PDB file of C-alpha atoms and ligand atoms in Angstrom:
ATOM      1  CA  MET A   1     -16.209 -18.658 -37.553  1.00  0.00           C
ATOM      2  CA  THR A   2     -18.891 -18.321 -34.947  1.00  0.00           C
ATOM      3  CA  SER A   3     -22.212 -20.049 -34.709  1.00  0.00           C
ATOM      4  CA  VAL A   4     -25.591 -19.208 -33.386  1.00  0.00           C
ATOM      5  CA  GLY A   5     -27.589 -21.203 -30.891  1.00  0.00           C
ATOM      6  CA  SER A   6     -31.050 -20.055 -29.782  1.00  0.00           C
ATOM      7  CA  LYS A   7     -33.916 -20.900 -27.516  1.00  0.00           C
ATOM      8  CA  LEU A   8     -36.206 -19.959 -30.471  1.00  0.00           C
ATOM      9  CA  GLN A   9     -37.308 -22.920 -32.526  1.00  0.00           C
ATOM     10  CA  MET A  10     -35.997 -21.801 -35.890  1.00  0.00           C
ATOM     11  CA  ASP A  11     -37.050 -23.083 -39.216  1.00  0.00           C
ATOM     12  CA  LEU A  12     -33.941 -22.258 -41.181  1.00  0.00           C
ATOM     13  CA  GLY A  13     -32.579 -23.733 -44.375  1.00  0.00           C
ATOM     14  CA  SER A  14     -29.805 -26.321 -43.929  1.00  0.00           C
ATOM     15  CA  SER A  15     -27.433 -24.069 -45.855  1.00  0.00           C
ATOM     16  CA  SER A  16     -26.900 -21.909 -42.734  1.00  0.00           C
ATOM     17  CA  GLU A  17     -26.769 -24.826 -40.318  1.00  0.00           C
ATOM     18  CA  VAL A  18     -23.140 -25.583 -39.319  1.00  0.00           C
ATOM     19  CA  LEU A  19     -24.050 -28.220 -36.694  1.00  0.00           C
ATOM     20  CA  ASP A  20     -27.393 -29.591 -35.646  1.00  0.00           C
ATOM     21  CA  GLY A  21     -29.272 -26.621 -34.085  1.00  0.00           C
ATOM     22  CA  CYS A  22     -26.355 -24.200 -34.726  1.00  0.00           C
ATOM     23  CA  TYR A  23     -26.449 -21.580 -37.444  1.00  0.00           C
ATOM     24  CA  ASP A  24     -23.888 -19.441 -39.181  1.00  0.00           C
ATOM     25  CA  PRO A  25     -24.493 -15.819 -38.169  1.00  0.00           C
ATOM     26  CA  TYR A  26     -22.913 -14.541 -41.380  1.00  0.00           C
ATOM     27  CA  THR A  27     -25.716 -15.823 -43.576  1.00  0.00           C
ATOM     28  CA  ALA A  28     -28.437 -13.326 -44.513  1.00  0.00           C
ATOM     29  CA  GLU A  29     -31.395 -15.350 -43.135  1.00  0.00           C
ATOM     30  CA  VAL A  30     -29.741 -15.785 -39.754  1.00  0.00           C
ATOM     31  CA  GLN A  31     -28.602 -12.174 -39.659  1.00  0.00           C
ATOM     32  CA  GLU A  32     -32.185 -11.175 -40.197  1.00  0.00           C
ATOM     33  CA  LEU A  33     -33.362 -13.298 -37.320  1.00  0.00           C
ATOM     34  CA  ILE A  34     -30.628 -11.841 -35.018  1.00  0.00           C
ATOM     35  CA  ASP A  35     -31.823  -8.368 -35.996  1.00  0.00           C
ATOM     36  CA  GLU A  36     -35.484  -9.266 -35.306  1.00  0.00           C
ATOM     37  CA  HIS A  37     -34.705 -10.956 -31.946  1.00  0.00           C
ATOM     38  CA  PRO A  38     -31.835  -9.148 -30.310  1.00  0.00           C
ATOM     39  CA  GLY A  39     -30.539 -10.907 -27.244  1.00  0.00           C
ATOM     40  CA  MET A  40     -32.052 -14.309 -28.230  1.00  0.00           C
ATOM     41  CA  PHE A  41     -28.881 -15.648 -29.776  1.00  0.00           C
ATOM     42  CA  TYR A  42     -25.641 -16.626 -28.119  1.00  0.00           C
ATOM     43  CA  LEU A  43     -22.609 -16.488 -30.478  1.00  0.00           C
ATOM     44  CA  MET A  44     -20.046 -19.183 -29.980  1.00  0.00           C
ATOM     45  CA  ASP A  45     -17.460 -21.222 -31.735  1.00  0.00           C
ATOM     46  CA  PRO A  46     -19.060 -24.352 -33.216  1.00  0.00           C
ATOM     47  CA  ALA A  47     -16.088 -26.359 -31.863  1.00  0.00           C
ATOM     48  CA  SER A  48     -17.284 -25.491 -28.352  1.00  0.00           C
ATOM     49  CA  VAL A  49     -20.678 -26.854 -29.225  1.00  0.00           C
ATOM     50  CA  LEU A  50     -19.143 -30.010 -30.572  1.00  0.00           C
ATOM     51  CA  ALA A  51     -17.074 -30.477 -27.417  1.00  0.00           C
ATOM     52  CA  VAL A  52     -20.017 -30.196 -25.028  1.00  0.00           C
ATOM     53  CA  ARG A  53     -22.081 -32.637 -27.172  1.00  0.00           C
ATOM     54  CA  GLN A  54     -19.582 -35.380 -26.401  1.00  0.00           C
ATOM     55  CA  LEU A  55     -20.901 -35.464 -22.833  1.00  0.00           C
ATOM     56  CA  ASP A  56     -23.883 -37.790 -22.642  1.00  0.00           C
ATOM     57  CA  LEU A  57     -26.441 -35.984 -20.535  1.00  0.00           C
ATOM     58  CA  GLY A  58     -29.238 -38.589 -20.977  1.00  0.00           C
ATOM     59  CA  GLY A  59     -30.453 -39.863 -17.601  1.00  0.00           C
ATOM     60  CA  ARG A  60     -27.879 -37.722 -15.719  1.00  0.00           C
ATOM     61  CA  LEU A  61     -29.180 -36.376 -12.444  1.00  0.00           C
ATOM     62  CA  ARG A  62     -26.450 -33.998 -11.216  1.00  0.00           C
ATOM     63  CA  ILE A  63     -24.244 -31.994 -13.572  1.00  0.00           C
ATOM     64  CA  TRP A  64     -21.304 -29.824 -12.466  1.00  0.00           C
ATOM     65  CA  ASP A  65     -19.895 -27.145 -14.821  1.00  0.00           C
ATOM     66  CA  MET A  66     -16.635 -26.486 -12.963  1.00  0.00           C
ATOM     67  CA  CYS A  67     -15.230 -23.391 -14.864  1.00  0.00           C
ATOM     68  CA  ALA A  68     -18.444 -22.068 -16.264  1.00  0.00           C
ATOM     69  CA  ALA A  69     -18.143 -18.290 -16.939  1.00  0.00           C
ATOM     70  CA  PRO A  70     -19.126 -16.522 -19.088  1.00  0.00           C
ATOM     71  CA  GLY A  71     -21.445 -19.466 -19.838  1.00  0.00           C
ATOM     72  CA  GLY A  72     -21.747 -20.561 -23.482  1.00  0.00           C
ATOM     73  CA  LYS A  73     -21.222 -24.210 -22.549  1.00  0.00           C
ATOM     74  CA  THR A  74     -23.513 -23.967 -19.549  1.00  0.00           C
ATOM     75  CA  LEU A  75     -26.305 -22.749 -21.842  1.00  0.00           C
ATOM     76  CA  LEU A  76     -25.831 -25.751 -24.087  1.00  0.00           C
ATOM     77  CA  MET A  77     -26.097 -28.108 -21.157  1.00  0.00           C
ATOM     78  CA  LEU A  78     -29.183 -26.337 -19.777  1.00  0.00           C
ATOM     79  CA  GLU A  79     -30.833 -26.688 -23.154  1.00  0.00           C
ATOM     80  CA  ASN A  80     -30.052 -30.377 -23.477  1.00  0.00           C
ATOM     81  CA  LYS A  81     -30.413 -31.716 -19.859  1.00  0.00           C
ATOM     82  CA  GLU A  82     -33.436 -33.569 -18.567  1.00  0.00           C
ATOM     83  CA  PRO A  83     -35.920 -31.105 -16.968  1.00  0.00           C
ATOM     84  CA  GLU A  84     -35.395 -32.351 -13.407  1.00  0.00           C
ATOM     85  CA  THR A  85     -31.550 -32.627 -13.635  1.00  0.00           C
ATOM     86  CA  TYR A  86     -29.694 -30.423 -11.153  1.00  0.00           C
ATOM     87  CA  VAL A  87     -26.936 -28.228 -12.617  1.00  0.00           C
ATOM     88  CA  LEU A  88     -24.235 -26.425 -10.602  1.00  0.00           C
ATOM     89  CA  ALA A  89     -22.139 -23.890 -12.450  1.00  0.00           C
ATOM     90  CA  THR A  90     -19.068 -22.579 -10.605  1.00  0.00           C
ATOM     91  CA  ASP A  91     -16.395 -20.140 -11.465  1.00  0.00           C
ATOM     92  CA  MET A  92     -13.599 -18.691  -9.315  1.00  0.00           C
ATOM     93  CA  SER A  93     -13.928 -15.106 -10.585  1.00  0.00           C
ATOM     94  CA  ARG A  94     -16.727 -13.136  -8.941  1.00  0.00           C
ATOM     95  CA  PRO A  95     -17.132 -10.649 -11.808  1.00  0.00           C
ATOM     96  CA  ARG A  96     -17.299 -13.497 -14.271  1.00  0.00           C
ATOM     97  CA  VAL A  97     -19.910 -15.281 -12.078  1.00  0.00           C
ATOM     98  CA  GLU A  98     -22.108 -12.130 -12.345  1.00  0.00           C
ATOM     99  CA  ARG A  99     -21.676 -12.248 -16.171  1.00  0.00           C
ATOM    100  CA  LEU A 100     -22.561 -16.003 -16.075  1.00  0.00           C
ATOM    101  CA  LYS A 101     -25.828 -15.212 -14.146  1.00  0.00           C
ATOM    102  CA  GLN A 102     -26.760 -12.537 -16.723  1.00  0.00           C
ATOM    103  CA  VAL A 103     -26.021 -14.914 -19.617  1.00  0.00           C
ATOM    104  CA  ILE A 104     -28.257 -17.622 -18.090  1.00  0.00           C
ATOM    105  CA  HIS A 105     -30.980 -15.034 -17.382  1.00  0.00           C
ATOM    106  CA  GLN A 106     -30.849 -13.578 -20.905  1.00  0.00           C
ATOM    107  CA  TYR A 107     -30.392 -16.684 -23.040  1.00  0.00           C
ATOM    108  CA  PHE A 108     -31.996 -19.419 -20.997  1.00  0.00           C
ATOM    109  CA  ALA A 109     -34.399 -18.232 -18.253  1.00  0.00           C
ATOM    110  CA  PRO A 110     -34.417 -16.320 -15.036  1.00  0.00           C
ATOM    111  CA  LEU A 111     -32.693 -18.414 -12.361  1.00  0.00           C
ATOM    112  CA  SER A 112     -35.675 -17.863 -10.017  1.00  0.00           C
ATOM    113  CA  GLU A 113     -37.742 -20.027 -12.442  1.00  0.00           C
ATOM    114  CA  HIS A 114     -35.227 -22.865 -12.303  1.00  0.00           C
ATOM    115  CA  PRO A 115     -34.515 -23.996  -8.703  1.00  0.00           C
ATOM    116  CA  GLU A 116     -32.590 -26.935 -10.146  1.00  0.00           C
ATOM    117  CA  VAL A 117     -29.987 -24.537 -11.534  1.00  0.00           C
ATOM    118  CA  SER A 118     -27.398 -23.096  -9.138  1.00  0.00           C
ATOM    119  CA  VAL A 119     -24.580 -20.641  -9.826  1.00  0.00           C
ATOM    120  CA  ARG A 120     -21.773 -20.172  -7.347  1.00  0.00           C
ATOM    121  CA  SER A 121     -18.497 -18.347  -7.003  1.00  0.00           C
ATOM    122  CA  ALA A 122     -16.111 -21.090  -5.933  1.00  0.00           C
ATOM    123  CA  ASP A 123     -12.676 -22.529  -6.484  1.00  0.00           C
ATOM    124  CA  ALA A 124     -13.438 -25.784  -8.275  1.00  0.00           C
ATOM    125  CA  VAL A 125     -10.308 -27.433  -6.921  1.00  0.00           C
ATOM    126  CA  ASN A 126     -11.568 -27.096  -3.342  1.00  0.00           C
ATOM    127  CA  TRP A 127     -15.182 -27.802  -4.318  1.00  0.00           C
ATOM    128  CA  GLY A 128     -14.381 -31.234  -5.738  1.00  0.00           C
ATOM    129  CA  TYR A 129     -12.502 -32.293  -2.570  1.00  0.00           C
ATOM    130  CA  ARG A 130     -15.446 -31.209  -0.381  1.00  0.00           C
ATOM    131  CA  ASN A 131     -18.108 -32.789  -2.605  1.00  0.00           C
ATOM    132  CA  GLN A 132     -16.827 -36.232  -3.441  1.00  0.00           C
ATOM    133  CA  GLU A 133     -18.851 -38.581  -5.713  1.00  0.00           C
ATOM    134  CA  LYS A 134     -21.695 -36.091  -5.984  1.00  0.00           C
ATOM    135  CA  TYR A 135     -21.983 -35.549  -9.751  1.00  0.00           C
ATOM    136  CA  ASP A 136     -22.642 -37.922 -12.634  1.00  0.00           C
ATOM    137  CA  ALA A 137     -21.653 -35.470 -15.439  1.00  0.00           C
ATOM    138  CA  ILE A 138     -18.859 -32.974 -15.142  1.00  0.00           C
ATOM    139  CA  LEU A 139     -17.623 -30.441 -17.614  1.00  0.00           C
ATOM    140  CA  LEU A 140     -14.074 -29.252 -16.985  1.00  0.00           C
ATOM    141  CA  ASP A 141     -13.568 -26.405 -19.551  1.00  0.00           C
ATOM    142  CA  ALA A 142     -10.205 -25.508 -18.084  1.00  0.00           C
ATOM    143  CA  PRO A 143      -8.460 -22.156 -17.965  1.00  0.00           C
ATOM    144  CA  CYS A 144      -5.843 -22.332 -20.727  1.00  0.00           C
ATOM    145  CA  SER A 145      -3.400 -20.341 -22.832  1.00  0.00           C
ATOM    146  CA  SER A 146      -6.103 -19.622 -25.364  1.00  0.00           C
ATOM    147  CA  GLU A 147      -3.572 -18.794 -28.035  1.00  0.00           C
ATOM    148  CA  ARG A 148      -6.121 -17.600 -30.602  1.00  0.00           C
ATOM    149  CA  HIS A 149      -7.677 -15.106 -28.185  1.00  0.00           C
ATOM    150  CA  VAL A 150      -4.227 -13.877 -27.053  1.00  0.00           C
ATOM    151  CA  MET A 151      -3.067 -13.278 -30.657  1.00  0.00           C
ATOM    152  CA  GLY A 152      -6.238 -11.396 -31.478  1.00  0.00           C
ATOM    153  CA  ASP A 153      -6.332  -9.169 -28.421  1.00  0.00           C
ATOM    154  CA  PRO A 154      -3.487  -6.614 -27.867  1.00  0.00           C
ATOM    155  CA  LYS A 155      -4.276  -6.341 -24.131  1.00  0.00           C
ATOM    156  CA  ALA A 156      -4.196 -10.075 -23.626  1.00  0.00           C
ATOM    157  CA  MET A 157      -0.899 -10.205 -25.631  1.00  0.00           C
ATOM    158  CA  SER A 158       0.770  -7.516 -23.543  1.00  0.00           C
ATOM    159  CA  ASN A 159      -0.253  -9.447 -20.360  1.00  0.00           C
ATOM    160  CA  TRP A 160       1.059 -12.741 -21.691  1.00  0.00           C
ATOM    161  CA  LYS A 161       3.988 -14.256 -19.782  1.00  0.00           C
ATOM    162  CA  PRO A 162       6.042 -17.262 -20.850  1.00  0.00           C
ATOM    163  CA  ASN A 163       5.719 -18.929 -17.471  1.00  0.00           C
ATOM    164  CA  ARG A 164       1.908 -19.324 -18.087  1.00  0.00           C
ATOM    165  CA  ALA A 165       2.695 -22.336 -20.208  1.00  0.00           C
ATOM    166  CA  LYS A 166       4.293 -23.932 -17.109  1.00  0.00           C
ATOM    167  CA  THR A 167       1.798 -22.950 -14.513  1.00  0.00           C
ATOM    168  CA  LEU A 168      -1.431 -23.684 -16.506  1.00  0.00           C
ATOM    169  CA  PRO A 169      -0.837 -27.538 -16.784  1.00  0.00           C
ATOM    170  CA  LYS A 170      -0.442 -27.638 -12.947  1.00  0.00           C
ATOM    171  CA  ARG A 171      -3.807 -25.848 -12.476  1.00  0.00           C
ATOM    172  CA  GLN A 172      -5.428 -27.995 -15.085  1.00  0.00           C
ATOM    173  CA  TYR A 173      -4.182 -31.174 -13.472  1.00  0.00           C
ATOM    174  CA  ALA A 174      -5.401 -29.994 -10.021  1.00  0.00           C
ATOM    175  CA  LEU A 175      -8.755 -29.298 -11.530  1.00  0.00           C
ATOM    176  CA  LEU A 176      -8.898 -32.761 -13.162  1.00  0.00           C
ATOM    177  CA  CYS A 177      -8.060 -34.385  -9.796  1.00  0.00           C
ATOM    178  CA  SER A 178     -10.911 -32.469  -8.292  1.00  0.00           C
ATOM    179  CA  ALA A 179     -13.300 -33.549 -11.100  1.00  0.00           C
ATOM    180  CA  ALA A 180     -12.289 -37.189 -10.518  1.00  0.00           C
ATOM    181  CA  LEU A 181     -13.072 -36.973  -6.834  1.00  0.00           C
ATOM    182  CA  ALA A 182     -16.413 -35.224  -7.409  1.00  0.00           C
ATOM    183  CA  CYS A 183     -17.515 -37.755 -10.083  1.00  0.00           C
ATOM    184  CA  GLU A 184     -19.674 -40.754  -9.186  1.00  0.00           C
ATOM    185  CA  ARG A 185     -18.842 -44.224 -10.495  1.00  0.00           C
ATOM    186  CA  GLY A 186     -20.231 -44.489 -13.986  1.00  0.00           C
ATOM    187  CA  GLY A 187     -20.219 -40.751 -14.317  1.00  0.00           C
ATOM    188  CA  GLN A 188     -18.456 -38.827 -17.107  1.00  0.00           C
ATOM    189  CA  ILE A 189     -16.006 -35.942 -17.218  1.00  0.00           C
ATOM    190  CA  LEU A 190     -15.453 -33.893 -20.394  1.00  0.00           C
ATOM    191  CA  TYR A 191     -12.056 -32.157 -20.208  1.00  0.00           C
ATOM    192  CA  SER A 192     -11.685 -29.383 -22.753  1.00  0.00           C
ATOM    193  CA  THR A 193      -9.354 -26.420 -23.502  1.00  0.00           C
ATOM    194  CA  CYS A 194      -9.068 -23.975 -26.396  1.00  0.00           C
ATOM    195  CA  SER A 195      -5.294 -24.407 -26.420  1.00  0.00           C
ATOM    196  CA  ILE A 196      -3.074 -26.063 -29.016  1.00  0.00           C
ATOM    197  CA  ASN A 197      -0.431 -26.856 -26.402  1.00  0.00           C
ATOM    198  CA  PRO A 198      -0.216 -30.677 -25.877  1.00  0.00           C
ATOM    199  CA  ASP A 199       1.091 -29.983 -22.261  1.00  0.00           C
ATOM    200  CA  GLU A 200      -2.409 -28.570 -21.492  1.00  0.00           C
ATOM    201  CA  ASN A 201      -4.299 -31.231 -23.344  1.00  0.00           C
ATOM    202  CA  ASP A 202      -3.245 -34.930 -23.748  1.00  0.00           C
ATOM    203  CA  SER A 203      -0.407 -34.535 -21.200  1.00  0.00           C
ATOM    204  CA  VAL A 204      -2.804 -33.503 -18.445  1.00  0.00           C
ATOM    205  CA  ILE A 205      -4.833 -36.597 -19.037  1.00  0.00           C
ATOM    206  CA  ALA A 206      -1.799 -38.833 -19.363  1.00  0.00           C
ATOM    207  CA  ARG A 207      -0.391 -37.586 -16.050  1.00  0.00           C
ATOM    208  CA  TYR A 208      -3.599 -38.550 -14.298  1.00  0.00           C
ATOM    209  CA  LEU A 209      -3.862 -41.958 -15.994  1.00  0.00           C
ATOM    210  CA  LYS A 210      -0.298 -42.699 -14.985  1.00  0.00           C
ATOM    211  CA  LYS A 211      -1.039 -42.140 -11.324  1.00  0.00           C
ATOM    212  CA  LYS A 212      -4.621 -43.330 -10.910  1.00  0.00           C
ATOM    213  CA  THR A 213      -6.812 -46.031 -12.318  1.00  0.00           C
ATOM    214  CA  ASP A 214     -10.264 -44.646 -11.474  1.00  0.00           C
ATOM    215  CA  LEU A 215     -10.720 -42.847 -14.758  1.00  0.00           C
ATOM    216  CA  VAL A 216     -10.723 -44.401 -18.215  1.00  0.00           C
ATOM    217  CA  VAL A 217     -10.746 -42.562 -21.557  1.00  0.00           C
ATOM    218  CA  ARG A 218     -13.816 -43.175 -23.684  1.00  0.00           C
ATOM    219  CA  PRO A 219     -13.400 -43.090 -27.432  1.00  0.00           C
ATOM    220  CA  LEU A 220     -14.893 -40.207 -29.382  1.00  0.00           C
ATOM    221  CA  ALA A 221     -16.018 -39.991 -32.963  1.00  0.00           C
ATOM    222  CA  PRO A 222     -16.924 -36.308 -33.483  1.00  0.00           C
ATOM    223  CA  SER A 223     -17.843 -35.157 -36.997  1.00  0.00           C
ATOM    224  CA  VAL A 224     -14.893 -32.792 -37.101  1.00  0.00           C
ATOM    225  CA  GLY A 225     -11.374 -32.800 -35.636  1.00  0.00           C
ATOM    226  CA  LYS A 226      -8.350 -35.095 -35.513  1.00  0.00           C
ATOM    227  CA  PRO A 227      -7.916 -37.813 -32.908  1.00  0.00           C
ATOM    228  CA  THR A 228      -5.022 -37.281 -30.466  1.00  0.00           C
ATOM    229  CA  GLU A 229      -3.669 -39.866 -27.999  1.00  0.00           C
ATOM    230  CA  HIS A 230      -6.586 -39.314 -25.547  1.00  0.00           C
ATOM    231  CA  GLY A 231      -8.993 -36.915 -27.183  1.00  0.00           C
ATOM    232  CA  THR A 232      -9.807 -34.806 -30.257  1.00  0.00           C
ATOM    233  CA  LEU A 233      -8.169 -31.572 -31.522  1.00  0.00           C
ATOM    234  CA  VAL A 234     -10.092 -29.194 -33.699  1.00  0.00           C
ATOM    235  CA  LEU A 235      -7.806 -26.744 -35.488  1.00  0.00           C
ATOM    236  CA  PRO A 236      -9.003 -23.671 -37.449  1.00  0.00           C
ATOM    237  CA  HIS A 237      -6.877 -24.325 -40.592  1.00  0.00           C
ATOM    238  CA  GLU A 238      -8.266 -27.854 -40.879  1.00  0.00           C
ATOM    239  CA  CYS A 239     -11.882 -27.207 -39.831  1.00  0.00           C
ATOM    240  CA  GLU A 240     -13.279 -24.122 -41.609  1.00  0.00           C
ATOM    241  CA  GLY A 241     -11.999 -21.764 -38.941  1.00  0.00           C
ATOM    242  CA  TRP A 242     -13.455 -23.652 -35.976  1.00  0.00           C
ATOM    243  CA  GLY A 243     -11.367 -23.933 -32.792  1.00  0.00           C
ATOM    244  CA  PRO A 244      -8.735 -24.432 -31.600  1.00  0.00           C
ATOM    245  CA  MET A 245     -10.533 -26.814 -29.243  1.00  0.00           C
ATOM    246  CA  TYR A 246      -9.289 -29.937 -27.560  1.00  0.00           C
ATOM    247  CA  PHE A 247     -11.656 -32.332 -25.732  1.00  0.00           C
ATOM    248  CA  ALA A 248     -11.392 -35.706 -24.129  1.00  0.00           C
ATOM    249  CA  LEU A 249     -14.109 -37.773 -22.489  1.00  0.00           C
ATOM    250  CA  LEU A 250     -13.323 -39.743 -19.281  1.00  0.00           C
ATOM    251  CA  GLU A 251     -15.476 -42.115 -17.279  1.00  0.00           C
ATOM    252  CA  LYS A 252     -15.200 -42.940 -13.527  1.00  0.00           C
ATOM    253  CA  VAL A 253     -14.749 -46.615 -12.942  1.00  0.00           C
ATOM    254  CA  GLU A 254     -13.690 -48.768  -9.991  1.00  0.00           C
ATOM    255  CA  GLY A 255     -10.075 -48.139  -9.233  1.00  0.00           C
ATOM    256  CA  THR A 256      -7.703 -46.172  -7.102  1.00  0.00           C
TER     257      THR A 256
HETATM  258  C1  SAM B 301     -12.092 -21.177 -20.588  1.00  0.00           C
HETATM  259  S1  SAM B 301     -12.902 -20.211 -19.424  1.00  0.00           S
HETATM  260  C2  SAM B 301     -14.463 -21.010 -19.322  1.00  0.00           C
HETATM  261  C3  SAM B 301     -15.416 -20.673 -20.477  1.00  0.00           C
HETATM  262  C4  SAM B 301     -16.806 -21.239 -20.177  1.00  0.00           C
HETATM  263  N1  SAM B 301     -16.816 -22.645 -19.947  1.00  0.00           N
HETATM  264  C5  SAM B 301     -17.726 -20.940 -21.321  1.00  0.00           C
HETATM  265  O1  SAM B 301     -18.152 -21.816 -22.089  1.00  0.00           O
HETATM  266  O2  SAM B 301     -18.157 -19.767 -21.458  1.00  0.00           O
HETATM  267  C6  SAM B 301     -12.124 -20.691 -17.931  1.00  0.00           C
HETATM  268  C7  SAM B 301     -12.774 -20.160 -16.694  1.00  0.00           C
HETATM  269  O3  SAM B 301     -12.199 -20.893 -15.577  1.00  0.00           O
HETATM  270  C8  SAM B 301     -12.243 -20.013 -14.440  1.00  0.00           C
HETATM  271  N2  SAM B 301     -11.371 -20.612 -13.403  1.00  0.00           N
HETATM  272  C9  SAM B 301     -10.005 -20.615 -13.399  1.00  0.00           C
HETATM  273  N3  SAM B 301      -9.596 -21.350 -12.343  1.00  0.00           N
HETATM  274  C10 SAM B 301     -10.702 -21.746 -11.701  1.00  0.00           C
HETATM  275  C11 SAM B 301     -10.901 -22.556 -10.510  1.00  0.00           C
HETATM  276  N4  SAM B 301      -9.866 -22.986  -9.775  1.00  0.00           N
HETATM  277  N5  SAM B 301     -12.152 -22.770 -10.111  1.00  0.00           N
HETATM  278  C12 SAM B 301     -13.160 -22.308 -10.824  1.00  0.00           C
HETATM  279  N6  SAM B 301     -13.075 -21.594 -11.907  1.00  0.00           N
HETATM  280  C13 SAM B 301     -11.805 -21.356 -12.397  1.00  0.00           C
HETATM  281  C14 SAM B 301     -11.854 -18.666 -15.039  1.00  0.00           C
HETATM  282  O4  SAM B 301     -12.359 -17.635 -14.168  1.00  0.00           O
HETATM  283  C15 SAM B 301     -12.576 -18.711 -16.361  1.00  0.00           C
HETATM  284  O5  SAM B 301     -13.866 -18.089 -16.322  1.00  0.00           O
END
């Protein structure tokens, strides 16, 4: 299932609302609005919305969206941040950064009208090492095996290689180390993937917690999903087709 978020203030019946401010595009009234306002609605999995909402943006001054393209979760943070809060959205892939810019332009506002929003092509692993303790809210929506996407896309399936399951946790761990460095004390990091593989989810967090003491896991109580050792897992067969989506919230504390 996909949901609809919009910069339009909509007055829709609660029957089509799947989450606060998110609407089911398959209902007639939402479909009508989409037809009336093409380009005003961004379709995304409600589990992605749920994940981003675990990050407390209240009073945050500097947000970093590490792996941001194509930008659904960036849009959600732009909609919910305080007006003066600075947001940096990075992605390693240049073509995807171009897509991210288009998405922000189309669904939020032209970047020229928002000097507090910056989009850059960058390797987030290096960026964190070079920008230590600069951000007080970080979204690490990590590259992952994305099993649902792979199964539904013949091209992705033909490109799939078994060793991805081994290399991805290493990349995810490197990204988490970078996030930890870039995070200020008292700041939060939301780690998320759309994988069902525990090696890409709880194990990445567990590996970090075993080595370092500067991050602690904050408990979550989302409306949907099952608790795991460190986070929450939303599975399609348990949650009306939402997900898969794993997320865990970490806070930077004193420690080494
Ligand atoms: C799961 S997708 C992100 C989806 C995005 N957050 C959204 O909501 O639309 C993962 C992204 O990570 C990017 N990526 C992979 N490795 C990266 C790195 N080292 N630094 C920055 N971006 C990276 C990929 O190019 C890809 O766009």
